[in-house]
XYZ file of C-alpha atoms in Angstrom:
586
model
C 0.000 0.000 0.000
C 1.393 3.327 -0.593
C 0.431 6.972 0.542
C -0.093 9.605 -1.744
C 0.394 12.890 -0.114
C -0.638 16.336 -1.884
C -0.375 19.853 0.270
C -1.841 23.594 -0.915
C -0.869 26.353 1.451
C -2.425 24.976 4.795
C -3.916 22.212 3.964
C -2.824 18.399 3.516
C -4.081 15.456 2.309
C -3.344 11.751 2.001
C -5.483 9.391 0.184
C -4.605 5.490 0.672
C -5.115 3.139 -2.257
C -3.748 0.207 -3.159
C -1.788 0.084 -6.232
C -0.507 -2.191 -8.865
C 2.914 -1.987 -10.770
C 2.882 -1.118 -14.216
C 5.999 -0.459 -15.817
C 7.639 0.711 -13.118
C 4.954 3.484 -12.326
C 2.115 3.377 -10.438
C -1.726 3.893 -11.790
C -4.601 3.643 -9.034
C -7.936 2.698 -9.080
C -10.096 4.779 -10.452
C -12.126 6.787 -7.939
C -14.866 9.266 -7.953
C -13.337 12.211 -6.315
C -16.829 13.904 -6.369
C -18.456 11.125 -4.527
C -15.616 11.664 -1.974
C -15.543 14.952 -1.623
C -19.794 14.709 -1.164
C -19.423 12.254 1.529
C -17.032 14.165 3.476
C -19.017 17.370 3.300
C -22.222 15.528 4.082
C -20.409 13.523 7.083
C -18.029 16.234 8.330
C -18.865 19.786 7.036
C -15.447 20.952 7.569
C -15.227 24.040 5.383
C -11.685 23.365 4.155
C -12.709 20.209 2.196
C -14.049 22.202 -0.131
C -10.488 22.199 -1.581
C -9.599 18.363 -2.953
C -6.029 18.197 -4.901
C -5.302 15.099 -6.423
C -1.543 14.779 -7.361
C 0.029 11.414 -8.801
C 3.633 11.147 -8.817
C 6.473 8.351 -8.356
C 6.463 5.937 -5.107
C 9.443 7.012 -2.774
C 10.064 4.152 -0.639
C 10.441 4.647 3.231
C 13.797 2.986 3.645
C 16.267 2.406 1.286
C 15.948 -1.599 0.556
C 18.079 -3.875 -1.146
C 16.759 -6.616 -3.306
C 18.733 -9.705 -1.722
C 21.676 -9.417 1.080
C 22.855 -12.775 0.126
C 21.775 -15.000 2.982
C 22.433 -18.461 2.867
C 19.645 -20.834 2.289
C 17.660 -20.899 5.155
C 18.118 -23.963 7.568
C 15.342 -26.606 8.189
C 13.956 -25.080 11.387
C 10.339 -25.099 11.328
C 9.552 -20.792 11.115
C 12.767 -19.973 9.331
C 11.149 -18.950 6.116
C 12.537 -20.492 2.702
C 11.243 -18.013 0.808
C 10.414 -14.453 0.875
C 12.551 -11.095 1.270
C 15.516 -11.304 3.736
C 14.319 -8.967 6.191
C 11.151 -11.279 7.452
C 14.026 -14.126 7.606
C 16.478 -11.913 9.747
C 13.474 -11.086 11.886
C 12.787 -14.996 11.778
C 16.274 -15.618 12.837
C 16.266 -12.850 15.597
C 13.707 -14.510 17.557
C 15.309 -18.311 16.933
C 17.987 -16.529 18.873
C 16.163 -15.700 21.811
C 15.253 -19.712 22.034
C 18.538 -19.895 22.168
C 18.537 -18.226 25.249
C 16.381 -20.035 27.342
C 16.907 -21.035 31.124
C 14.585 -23.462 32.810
C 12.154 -26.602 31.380
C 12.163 -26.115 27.402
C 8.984 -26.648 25.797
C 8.106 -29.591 23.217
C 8.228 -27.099 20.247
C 11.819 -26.115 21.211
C 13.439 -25.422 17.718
C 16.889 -25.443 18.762
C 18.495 -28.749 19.135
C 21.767 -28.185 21.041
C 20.128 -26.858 23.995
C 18.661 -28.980 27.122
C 16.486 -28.127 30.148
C 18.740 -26.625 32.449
C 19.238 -24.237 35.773
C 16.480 -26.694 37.243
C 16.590 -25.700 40.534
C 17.108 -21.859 40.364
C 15.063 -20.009 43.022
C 15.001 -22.843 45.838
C 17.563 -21.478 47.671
C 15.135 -18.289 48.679
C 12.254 -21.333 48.467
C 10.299 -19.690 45.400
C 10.219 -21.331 41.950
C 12.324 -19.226 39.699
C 13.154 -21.468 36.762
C 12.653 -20.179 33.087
C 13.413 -17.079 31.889
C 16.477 -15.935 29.769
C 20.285 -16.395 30.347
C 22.761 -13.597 29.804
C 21.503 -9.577 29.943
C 18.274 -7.877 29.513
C 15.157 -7.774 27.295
C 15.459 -4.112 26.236
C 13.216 -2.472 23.958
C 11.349 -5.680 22.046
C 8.107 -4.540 23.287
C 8.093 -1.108 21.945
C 9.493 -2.414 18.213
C 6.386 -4.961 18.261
C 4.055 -2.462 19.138
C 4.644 -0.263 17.013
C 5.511 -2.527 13.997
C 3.260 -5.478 14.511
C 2.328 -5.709 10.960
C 6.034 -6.862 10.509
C 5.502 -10.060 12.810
C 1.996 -10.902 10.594
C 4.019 -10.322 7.074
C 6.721 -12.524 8.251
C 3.980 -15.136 9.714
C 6.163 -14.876 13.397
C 3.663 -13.302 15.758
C 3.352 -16.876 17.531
C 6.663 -17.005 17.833
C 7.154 -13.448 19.054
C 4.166 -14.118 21.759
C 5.996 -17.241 22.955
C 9.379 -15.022 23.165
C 7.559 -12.516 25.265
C 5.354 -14.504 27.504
C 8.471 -16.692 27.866
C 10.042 -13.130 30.006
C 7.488 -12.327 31.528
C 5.842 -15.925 32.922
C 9.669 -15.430 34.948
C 9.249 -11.442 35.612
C 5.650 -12.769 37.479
C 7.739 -15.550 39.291
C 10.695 -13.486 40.461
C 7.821 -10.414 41.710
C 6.220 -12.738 44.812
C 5.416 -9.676 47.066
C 5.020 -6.288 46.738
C 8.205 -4.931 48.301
C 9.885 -8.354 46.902
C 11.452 -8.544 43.163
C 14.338 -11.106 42.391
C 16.524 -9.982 39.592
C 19.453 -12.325 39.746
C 20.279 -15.842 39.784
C 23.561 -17.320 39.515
C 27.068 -16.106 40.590
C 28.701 -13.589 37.837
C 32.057 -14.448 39.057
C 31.085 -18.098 38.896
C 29.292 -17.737 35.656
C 32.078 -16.102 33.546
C 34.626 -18.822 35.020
C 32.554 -21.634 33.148
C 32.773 -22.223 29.517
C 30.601 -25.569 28.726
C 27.279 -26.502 27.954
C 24.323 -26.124 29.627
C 24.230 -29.779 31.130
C 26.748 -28.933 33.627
C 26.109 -25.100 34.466
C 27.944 -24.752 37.532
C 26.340 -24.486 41.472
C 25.573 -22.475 43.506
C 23.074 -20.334 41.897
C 22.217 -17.898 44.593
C 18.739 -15.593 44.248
C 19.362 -11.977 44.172
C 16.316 -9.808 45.491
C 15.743 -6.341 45.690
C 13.405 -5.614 48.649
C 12.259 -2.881 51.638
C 15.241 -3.444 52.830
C 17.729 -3.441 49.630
C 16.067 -1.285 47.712
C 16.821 -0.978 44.030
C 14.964 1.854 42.132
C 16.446 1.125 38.495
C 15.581 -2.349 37.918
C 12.176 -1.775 39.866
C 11.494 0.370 37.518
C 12.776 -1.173 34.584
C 10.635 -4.397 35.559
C 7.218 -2.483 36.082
C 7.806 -0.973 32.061
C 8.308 -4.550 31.313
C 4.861 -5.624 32.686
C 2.917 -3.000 30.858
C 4.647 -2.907 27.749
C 3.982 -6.581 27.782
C 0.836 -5.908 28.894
C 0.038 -4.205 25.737
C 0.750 -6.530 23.648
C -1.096 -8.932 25.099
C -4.034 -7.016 25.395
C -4.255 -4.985 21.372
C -2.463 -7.836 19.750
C -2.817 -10.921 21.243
C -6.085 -10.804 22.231
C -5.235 -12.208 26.272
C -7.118 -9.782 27.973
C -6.703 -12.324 31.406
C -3.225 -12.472 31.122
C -2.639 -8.690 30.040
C -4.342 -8.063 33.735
C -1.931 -9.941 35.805
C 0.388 -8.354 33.974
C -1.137 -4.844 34.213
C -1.302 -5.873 38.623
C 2.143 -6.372 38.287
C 3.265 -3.328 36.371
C 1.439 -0.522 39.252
C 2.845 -2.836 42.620
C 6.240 -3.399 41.016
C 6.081 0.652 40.482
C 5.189 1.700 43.564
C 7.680 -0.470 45.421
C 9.971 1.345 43.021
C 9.550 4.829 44.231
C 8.100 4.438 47.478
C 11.162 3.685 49.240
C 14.801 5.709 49.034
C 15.963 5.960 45.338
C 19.219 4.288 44.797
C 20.517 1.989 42.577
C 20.492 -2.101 42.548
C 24.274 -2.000 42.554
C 24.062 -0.045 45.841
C 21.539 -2.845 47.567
C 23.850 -5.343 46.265
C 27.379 -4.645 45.640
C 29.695 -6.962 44.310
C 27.253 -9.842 43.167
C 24.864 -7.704 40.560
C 26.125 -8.366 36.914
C 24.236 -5.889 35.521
C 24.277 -2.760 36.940
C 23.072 0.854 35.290
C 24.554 4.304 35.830
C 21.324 5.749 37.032
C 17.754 5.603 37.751
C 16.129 8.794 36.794
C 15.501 7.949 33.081
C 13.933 4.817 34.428
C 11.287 6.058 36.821
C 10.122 8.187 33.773
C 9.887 5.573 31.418
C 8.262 3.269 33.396
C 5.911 5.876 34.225
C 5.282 6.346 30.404
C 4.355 2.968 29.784
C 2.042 2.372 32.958
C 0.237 5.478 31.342
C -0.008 3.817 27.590
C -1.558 0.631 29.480
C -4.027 2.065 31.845
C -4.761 4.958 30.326
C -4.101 6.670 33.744
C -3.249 10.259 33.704
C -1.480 10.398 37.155
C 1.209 8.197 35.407
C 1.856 10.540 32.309
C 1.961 13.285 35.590
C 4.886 11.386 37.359
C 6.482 11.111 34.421
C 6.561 14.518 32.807
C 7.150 15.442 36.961
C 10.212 13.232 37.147
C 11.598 14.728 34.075
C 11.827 17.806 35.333
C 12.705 17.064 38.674
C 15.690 14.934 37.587
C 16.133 17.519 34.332
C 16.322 15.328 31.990
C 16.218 17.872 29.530
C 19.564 17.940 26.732
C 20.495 14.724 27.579
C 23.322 13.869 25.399
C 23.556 10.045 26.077
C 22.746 7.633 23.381
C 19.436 5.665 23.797
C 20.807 2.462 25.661
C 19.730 -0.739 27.759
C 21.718 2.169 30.186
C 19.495 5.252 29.359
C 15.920 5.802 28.244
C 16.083 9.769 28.112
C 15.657 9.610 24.622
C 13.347 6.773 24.541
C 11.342 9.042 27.067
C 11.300 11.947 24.633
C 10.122 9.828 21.548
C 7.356 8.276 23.697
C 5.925 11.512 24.870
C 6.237 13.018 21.784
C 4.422 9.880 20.058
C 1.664 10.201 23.097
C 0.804 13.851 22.007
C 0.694 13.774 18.753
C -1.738 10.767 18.660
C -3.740 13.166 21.724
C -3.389 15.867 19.262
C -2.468 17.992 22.450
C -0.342 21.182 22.190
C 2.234 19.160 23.986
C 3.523 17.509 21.170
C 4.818 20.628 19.980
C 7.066 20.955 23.122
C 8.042 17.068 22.984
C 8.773 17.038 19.747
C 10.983 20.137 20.044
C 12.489 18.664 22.717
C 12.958 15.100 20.593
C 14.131 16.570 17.696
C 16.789 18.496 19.322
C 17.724 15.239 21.109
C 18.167 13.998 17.500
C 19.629 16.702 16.189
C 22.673 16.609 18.358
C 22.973 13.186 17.897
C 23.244 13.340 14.177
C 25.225 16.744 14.177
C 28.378 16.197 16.902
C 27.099 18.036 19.105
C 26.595 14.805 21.585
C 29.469 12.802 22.583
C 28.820 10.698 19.430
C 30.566 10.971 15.638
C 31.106 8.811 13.017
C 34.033 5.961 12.310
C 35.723 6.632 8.991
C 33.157 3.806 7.518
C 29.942 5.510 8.759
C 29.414 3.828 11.832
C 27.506 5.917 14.919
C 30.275 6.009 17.550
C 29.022 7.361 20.925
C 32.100 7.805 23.293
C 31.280 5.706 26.933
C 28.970 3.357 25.088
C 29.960 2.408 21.703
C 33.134 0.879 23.387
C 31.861 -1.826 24.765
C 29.260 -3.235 22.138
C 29.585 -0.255 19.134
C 26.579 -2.296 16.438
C 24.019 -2.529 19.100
C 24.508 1.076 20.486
C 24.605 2.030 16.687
C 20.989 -0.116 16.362
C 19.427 1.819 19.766
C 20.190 4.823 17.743
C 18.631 3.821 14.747
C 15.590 2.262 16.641
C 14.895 5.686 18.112
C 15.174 7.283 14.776
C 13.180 4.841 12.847
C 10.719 5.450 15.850
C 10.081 8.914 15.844
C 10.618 10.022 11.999
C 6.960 9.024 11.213
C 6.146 12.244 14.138
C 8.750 14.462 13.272
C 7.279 17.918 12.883
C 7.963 17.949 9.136
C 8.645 15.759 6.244
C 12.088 16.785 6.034
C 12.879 15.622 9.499
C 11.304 12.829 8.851
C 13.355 11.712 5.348
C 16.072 12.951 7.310
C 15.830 10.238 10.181
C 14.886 7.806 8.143
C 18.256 8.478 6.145
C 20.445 8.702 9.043
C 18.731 5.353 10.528
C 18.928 3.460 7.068
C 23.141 4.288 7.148
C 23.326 2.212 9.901
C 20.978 -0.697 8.594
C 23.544 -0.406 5.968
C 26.678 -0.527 8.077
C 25.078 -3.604 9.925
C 24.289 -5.453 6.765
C 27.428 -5.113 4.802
C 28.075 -1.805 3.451
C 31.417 -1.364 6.257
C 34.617 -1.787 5.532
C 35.271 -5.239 6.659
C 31.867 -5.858 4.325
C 31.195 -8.321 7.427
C 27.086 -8.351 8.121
C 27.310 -8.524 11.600
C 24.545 -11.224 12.436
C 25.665 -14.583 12.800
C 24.925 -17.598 10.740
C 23.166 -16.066 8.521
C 25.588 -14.491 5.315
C 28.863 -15.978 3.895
C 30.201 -13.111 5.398
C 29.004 -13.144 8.770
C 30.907 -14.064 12.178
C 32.214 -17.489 13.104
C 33.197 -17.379 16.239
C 30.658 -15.592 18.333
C 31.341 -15.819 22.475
C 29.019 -18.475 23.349
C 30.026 -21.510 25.267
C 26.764 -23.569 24.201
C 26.794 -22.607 20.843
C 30.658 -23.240 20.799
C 30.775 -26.538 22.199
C 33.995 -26.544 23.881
C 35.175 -26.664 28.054
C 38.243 -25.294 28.029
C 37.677 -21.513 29.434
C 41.654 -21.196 28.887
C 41.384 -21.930 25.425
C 38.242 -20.632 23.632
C 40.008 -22.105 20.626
C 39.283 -25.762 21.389
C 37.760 -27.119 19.023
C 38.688 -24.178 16.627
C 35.176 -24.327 15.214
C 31.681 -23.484 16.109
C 29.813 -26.287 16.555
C 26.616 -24.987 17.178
C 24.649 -22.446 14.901
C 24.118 -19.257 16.830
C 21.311 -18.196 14.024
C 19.892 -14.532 14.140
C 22.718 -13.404 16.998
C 23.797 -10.108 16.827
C 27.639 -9.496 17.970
C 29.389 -6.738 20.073
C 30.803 -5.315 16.609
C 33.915 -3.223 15.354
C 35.866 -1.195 17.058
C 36.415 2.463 15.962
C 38.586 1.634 13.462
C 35.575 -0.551 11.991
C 38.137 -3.142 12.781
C 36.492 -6.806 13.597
C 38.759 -10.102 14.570
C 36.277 -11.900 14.955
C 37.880 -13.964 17.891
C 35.448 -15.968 20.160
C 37.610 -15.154 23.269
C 37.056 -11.220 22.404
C 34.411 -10.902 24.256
C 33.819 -7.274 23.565
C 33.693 -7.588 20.067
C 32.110 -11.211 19.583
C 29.423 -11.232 22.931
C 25.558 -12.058 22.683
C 22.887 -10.560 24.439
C 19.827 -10.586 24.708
C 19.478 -6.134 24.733
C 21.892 -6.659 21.344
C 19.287 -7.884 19.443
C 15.747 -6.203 20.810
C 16.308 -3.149 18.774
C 17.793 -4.638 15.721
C 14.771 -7.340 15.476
C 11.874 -4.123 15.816
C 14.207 -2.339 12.989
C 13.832 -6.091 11.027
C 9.811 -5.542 11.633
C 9.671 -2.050 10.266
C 11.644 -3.201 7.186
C 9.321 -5.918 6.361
C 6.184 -3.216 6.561
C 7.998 -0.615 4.597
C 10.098 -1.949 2.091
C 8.821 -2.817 -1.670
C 10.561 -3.357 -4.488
C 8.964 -3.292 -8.008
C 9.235 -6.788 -9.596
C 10.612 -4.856 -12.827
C 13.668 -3.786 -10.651
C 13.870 -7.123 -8.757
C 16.994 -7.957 -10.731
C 18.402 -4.416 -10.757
C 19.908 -4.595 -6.634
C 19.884 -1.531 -4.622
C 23.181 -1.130 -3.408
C 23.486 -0.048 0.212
C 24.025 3.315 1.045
C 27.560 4.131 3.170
C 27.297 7.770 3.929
C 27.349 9.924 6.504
C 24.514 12.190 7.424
C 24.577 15.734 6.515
C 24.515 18.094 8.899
C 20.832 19.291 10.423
C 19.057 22.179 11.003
C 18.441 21.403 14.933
C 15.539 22.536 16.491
C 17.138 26.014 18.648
C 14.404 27.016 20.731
C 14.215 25.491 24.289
C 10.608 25.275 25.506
C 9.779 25.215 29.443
C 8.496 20.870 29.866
C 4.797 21.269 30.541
C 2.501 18.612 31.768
C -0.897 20.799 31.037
C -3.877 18.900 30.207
C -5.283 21.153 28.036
C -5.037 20.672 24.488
C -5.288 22.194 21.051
C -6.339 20.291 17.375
C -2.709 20.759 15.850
C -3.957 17.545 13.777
C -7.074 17.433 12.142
C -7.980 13.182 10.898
C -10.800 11.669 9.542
C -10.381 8.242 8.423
C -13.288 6.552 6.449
C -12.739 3.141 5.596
C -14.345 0.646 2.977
C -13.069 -2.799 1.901
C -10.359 -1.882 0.031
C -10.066 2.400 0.117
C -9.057 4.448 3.142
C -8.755 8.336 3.185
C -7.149 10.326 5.557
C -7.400 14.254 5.351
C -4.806 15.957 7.591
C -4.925 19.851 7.879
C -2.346 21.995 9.427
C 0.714 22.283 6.925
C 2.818 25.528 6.787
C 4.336 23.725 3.383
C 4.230 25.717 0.036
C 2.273 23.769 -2.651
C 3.751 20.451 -3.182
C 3.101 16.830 -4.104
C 4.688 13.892 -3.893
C 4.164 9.960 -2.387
C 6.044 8.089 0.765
C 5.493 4.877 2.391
C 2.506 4.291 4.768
C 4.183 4.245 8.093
């Protein structure tokens, strides 16, 4: 489906047809404008539909695609499609990974064959049952990228497998929450943990429980868990049709949060020193988020209140950090931004001032992040110690917001900036590695995974030489600034697996699937990958005063009327000069 877009003076307007290819340009159905224009003065009277202005031109796609990457034939793993363009397979692959990652009793329809139940007895030493869940980091951002790019997961025929990756986090998140004032985010000894390299059969004991409680309080991860529970419960609610489930989750979400800033703010690390593997710099950014997300699931004002509160207690404002498993404060700012334009509130004008500047310095230096010599996002104090999945949080956010950027400049802007990277990941670098594993000719061997390896000999990562396992769908740590990759299994910087390495890339996978189309006449014509860098912006200078008014103003006008196979949408409030042209439907 594409959009055609047409804009006099003040006024803008989209019409939504579907289209059909025909030598390389694009002819619609016909449609009776008149009858169109009649019903929406009968149904609306809104004087400014009066004026209807058709324009046809050329379809500009929303991402810059290329035909074929070059996978390798897809394996014989029931999901992994055969067929079809590479982006629903990568997204395929992405979520094979997190199967990969499994702790606990594996289910009959486990797809991947090297692993085993394991980590059987997790939990007992604190006498609550806390087997399942995922081994090594944090979800991240899934949620959001599923959300907001479902359509992806139905294209690619993988929104089964995406609800049994989700519910497979959060069954655990409801295990390790047993009380209020109670929330276990640990099991297993790091120190113990990074001493073993084996497989799963003989995962080494003890496996103490880590809690977080009234006692050893930990505001960060409290928070992080209680964004987890509604964002899940979201999905489970609009997609997946479990309102029952959705609720627990919901119950979860508000006593999780209110443990989280009820008692003194400090971080896990402080509660637990010594024995937490994964601790964050800070827990501002997280009270707000989670605050954001309680408000997208209940529909609760006093939550969009603590968050836009928080943010300006903590000043949040010019953050210059990199969005991050470590920092949501640009996550924050796209979320709030996204929340007011959909509200149509005057707000969004303030959030998306303050988003776009976010952006802006991003993109223009003016952060503590540049470019590598082969185009590669490079954000000093991040990008060292995993530089492709910072580069894909940056991307994620841009991808995210350009579809609310205050003008369609911004928004082609974004986009272009986001697709660079898409492009660095999947070739287009100077090593021309694609830095998922398993999946290209050119991909990495030897990614830091002791299962997947197959060896036992922590002193020698090189024993057996080979992989022995495929890690399908994995992203790695990446290049270093140099865009320099060895591609050694015992560097762990540049060859690690996480779980938070691939939850943005596999929402980025989703949103390529929905937006990318090639004409079949240019199907043997390949797009090459871009590998620029990003012209310089024109940030957003004013600095608007955060304001968490209710009161609102139409800055969008939308009517949507919808038939079997024809949807209009009339927008009005354009400052553009008379133009015409077509983009993607976001």
């Amino acid at each position: 489906m594409s959009r055609l877009t047409c804009r006099h003076s003040s006024l803008e307007f989209y019409l939504f047809k579907d289209t059909k290819v025909c030598n390389d340009s694009y002819s619609f159905k016909e449609i009776d404008m008149i009858q169109l224009h009649n019903i929406l003065k009968k149904r609306y009277s809104l004087f400014f539909l009066t004026l209807v202005i058709i324009c046809i031109t050329h379809k500009i796609p929303a991402v810059k695609a290329t035909i074929s990457l070059g996978l390798i034939p897809s394996p014989d793993i029931p999901g992994i499609p055969k067929e079809g363009d590479d982006y629903s397979k990568l997204l395929a692959y992405s979520l094979y990974f997190y199967e990969a990652q499994r702790c606990g009793f594996l289910p009959k329809n486990n797809r991947v064959s090297w692993r085993h139940n394991s980590a059987l007895d997790d939990g007992k030493d604190r006498d609550v049952n806390l087997t399942g869940g995922y081994y090594d980091a944090g979800i991240g951002s899934y949620n959001w990228g599923a959300i907001e790019w479902f359509e992806g997961y139905e294209l690619s025929n993988q929104t089964e497998y995406l609800r049994e990756m989700v519910k497979w986090g959060t069954d655990w998140l409801i295990a390790a929450h047993p009380k209020p004032n109670q929330l276990f985010i640990q099991v297993g000894s790091s120190h113990l943990d990074n001493t073993y390299w084996g497989p799963d059969t003989n995962i080494p004991y003890p496996r103490p429980s880590y809690e977080i409680n009234s006692t050893l309080h930990g505001t960060d991860v409290a928070a992080e868990a209680a964004a987890a529970f509604a964002s899940s419960a979201i999905l489970f609610r609009d997609f997946f049709n479990d309102t029952a489930y959705a609720s627990i989750l919901i119950s979860h979400a508000i006593s999780v949060y209110t443990f989280a800033e009820n008692k003194t703010l400090q971080l896990s690390s402080k509660a637990i020193p010594g024995t937490f593997g994964y601790s964050t710099s800070t827990y501002t950014d997280k009270l707000v988020y989670a605050a954001i997300w309680l408000y997208k699931a209940t529909n609760q004002t006093q939550y969009l209140d603590k968050a836009i509160n928080y943010y300006n207690e903590f000043q949040l404002q010019d953050s210059l950090r990199i969005m991050s498993w470590d920092d949501q404060t640009g996550a924050c700012n796209i979320l709030l931004a996204q929340i007011y334009f959909r509200e149509s509130s005057k707000n969004y004008t303030i959030w998306s001032g303050e988003t776009e500047r976010y952006l802006d310095r991003i993109m223009t230096n003016k952060s503590d992040c540049n470019f590598t010599n082969g185009g590669l996002l490079w954000c000093k104090g991040d990008s060292e110690s995993a530089s492709i999945p910072i580069s894909l949080y940056g991307a994620f956010g841009f991808f995210m917001y350009a579809s609310y950027s205050s003008t369609i400049e911004k928004a082609n802007y974004y986009k272009n900036f986001a697709s660079s990277q898409i492009d660095y990941l999947l070739g287009a670098n100077p090593m021309k590695m694609l830095y998922v594993v398993a999946v290209h000719p050119n991909s990495p061997k030897n990614p830091h995974h002791a299962g997947a390896h197959g060896g036992t000999n922590i002193g020698n990562m090189n024993d057996p030489p080979e992989t022995m396992h495929s890690l399908y769908g994995a992203v790695v740590g990446g290049p270093d600034m140099n865009d320099t990759y060895h591609d050694s299994r015992a560097d762990i910087v540049q060859s690690e697996v996480a779980l938070d390495y691939n939850a943005a890339f596999q929402g980025i996978m989703a949103y390529y699937v929905i937006n990318t189309y090639v004409p079949p006449s240019n199907r043997d014509r390949p797009i090459k990958p871009t590998n620029s860098k990003p012209k310089n912006s024109k940030p957003t200078n004013s600095n608007p005063e955060i304001s968490n008014s209710s009161l609102s103003q139409q800055q969008k006008i939308i009517i949507i009327i919808g038939t079997q196979d024809t949807e209009y949408e009339i927008l009005k409030n354009s400052e553009q000069e008379n133009t015409c042209n077509t983009v993607n439907v976001e």
